[in-house]
Amino acid sequence: ETGVTQTPRHLVMGMTNKKSLKCEQHLGHNAMYWYKQSAKKPLELMFVYSLEERVENNSVPSRFSPECPNSSHLFLHLHTLQPEDSALYLCASSQDIPRTGDINYGYTFGSGTRLTVV
Amino acid sequence: AQKVTQAQTEISVVEKEDVTLDCVYETRDTTYYLFWYKQPPSGELVFLIRRNSFDEQNEISGRYSWNFQKSTSSFNFTITASQVVDSAVYFCALSERDYKLSFGAGTTVTVRA
């Protein structure tokens, strides 16, 4: 069990459904991230939150809606998804958003949610 | 353009063989960080190493070793005397002046008993 917990581990949803992915960390980290891992493609950064404020939205379609109610929890709300959105969604956290010159930062990843859109 | 290239898609070895994973990166920044992560079948990304651009010393940690060559923009990873538990997907990643991690496509390592 890593320090970052994601639920559910697996999710199958229809294109008209609404569901949410949950990420939780109790590492005392201030920054949280959503990544998408599709088959045969590099991991893609989707969203970044620092101290509950969104600091990055990497051209992600509006059918993905993140929410960060506090520094320990991060959600990804899903609605009207497409089959090509099927992927492994990984959450990560770090102490803070690293700045140039930081030499002591790292990311802790969760086990991911395997999403299948049918 | 792809910032991190892992040319090997899959590598299959027999237990106790050594395996080297290649990673070539591209950046214009003088300060940057390189990472290797392991992703076992359970899915989570396990941090293996972080190296900053000013530290070209090679590093060894148990059966793992890393060879950082700035001249060729490479950060290769070797597993010595591989074991079945080493079977996983391994990702090389680059972080530049911002905090974003750019990942390579990953190399799937299969170690057969």
PDB file of N, CA, C and O in Angstrom, chain B residues 1 8 34 39-40 49 65 67 77 99 102 107:
ATOM      1  N   ALA B   1       7.213  17.498 -29.610  1.00  0.00           N
ATOM      2  CA  ALA B   1       8.331  16.569 -29.767  1.00  0.00           C
ATOM      3  C   ALA B   1       8.519  15.790 -28.473  1.00  0.00           C
ATOM      4  O   ALA B   1       8.348  16.333 -27.379  1.00  0.00           O
ATOM      5  N   GLN B   8      13.539   0.956 -26.434  1.00  0.00           N
ATOM      6  CA  GLN B   8      13.178  -0.454 -26.271  1.00  0.00           C
ATOM      7  C   GLN B   8      11.748  -0.552 -25.747  1.00  0.00           C
ATOM      8  O   GLN B   8      11.445  -0.084 -24.657  1.00  0.00           O
ATOM      9  N   LEU B  34      16.192  14.024 -13.713  1.00  0.00           N
ATOM     10  CA  LEU B  34      15.845  12.780 -14.392  1.00  0.00           C
ATOM     11  C   LEU B  34      15.402  11.753 -13.365  1.00  0.00           C
ATOM     12  O   LEU B  34      15.947  11.683 -12.261  1.00  0.00           O
ATOM     13  N   GLN B  39       6.797   0.307 -12.713  1.00  0.00           N
ATOM     14  CA  GLN B  39       5.360   0.083 -12.596  1.00  0.00           C
ATOM     15  C   GLN B  39       5.087  -1.415 -12.656  1.00  0.00           C
ATOM     16  O   GLN B  39       5.045  -2.021 -13.721  1.00  0.00           O
ATOM     17  N   PRO B  40       4.914  -2.036 -11.493  1.00  0.00           N
ATOM     18  CA  PRO B  40       4.584  -3.471 -11.479  1.00  0.00           C
ATOM     19  C   PRO B  40       3.145  -3.680 -11.927  1.00  0.00           C
ATOM     20  O   PRO B  40       2.409  -2.707 -12.121  1.00  0.00           O
ATOM     21  N   ILE B  49      14.823   6.378  -8.680  1.00  0.00           N
ATOM     22  CA  ILE B  49      15.956   7.285  -8.552  1.00  0.00           C
ATOM     23  C   ILE B  49      15.606   8.650  -9.120  1.00  0.00           C
ATOM     24  O   ILE B  49      14.772   8.753 -10.028  1.00  0.00           O
ATOM     25  N   SER B  65      21.768  -0.027 -11.138  1.00  0.00           N
ATOM     26  CA  SER B  65      22.784   0.985 -11.369  1.00  0.00           C
ATOM     27  C   SER B  65      22.329   1.905 -12.501  1.00  0.00           C
ATOM     28  O   SER B  65      21.559   1.492 -13.379  1.00  0.00           O
ATOM     29  N   ASN B  67      23.625   5.038 -15.283  1.00  0.00           N
ATOM     30  CA  ASN B  67      24.729   5.663 -15.988  1.00  0.00           C
ATOM     31  C   ASN B  67      24.221   6.945 -16.643  1.00  0.00           C
ATOM     32  O   ASN B  67      23.463   6.897 -17.613  1.00  0.00           O
ATOM     33  N   PHE B  77      19.726   2.617 -17.365  1.00  0.00           N
ATOM     34  CA  PHE B  77      19.440   1.885 -16.126  1.00  0.00           C
ATOM     35  C   PHE B  77      19.760   0.416 -16.343  1.00  0.00           C
ATOM     36  O   PHE B  77      19.305  -0.177 -17.323  1.00  0.00           O
ATOM     37  N   TYR B  99       7.653  22.057 -13.063  1.00  0.00           N
ATOM     38  CA  TYR B  99       7.562  20.870 -12.213  1.00  0.00           C
ATOM     39  C   TYR B  99       6.992  19.670 -12.954  1.00  0.00           C
ATOM     40  O   TYR B  99       6.779  18.632 -12.390  1.00  0.00           O
ATOM     41  N   SER B 102       7.878  14.756 -17.748  1.00  0.00           N
ATOM     42  CA  SER B 102       7.663  14.217 -19.088  1.00  0.00           C
ATOM     43  C   SER B 102       8.158  12.780 -19.083  1.00  0.00           C
ATOM     44  O   SER B 102       9.333  12.529 -18.831  1.00  0.00           O
ATOM     45  N   THR B 107       9.464   0.819 -20.947  1.00  0.00           N
ATOM     46  CA  THR B 107      10.026  -0.435 -21.442  1.00  0.00           C
ATOM     47  C   THR B 107       9.494  -1.558 -20.574  1.00  0.00           C
ATOM     48  O   THR B 107       9.644  -1.516 -19.345  1.00  0.00           O
TER      49      THR B 107
END
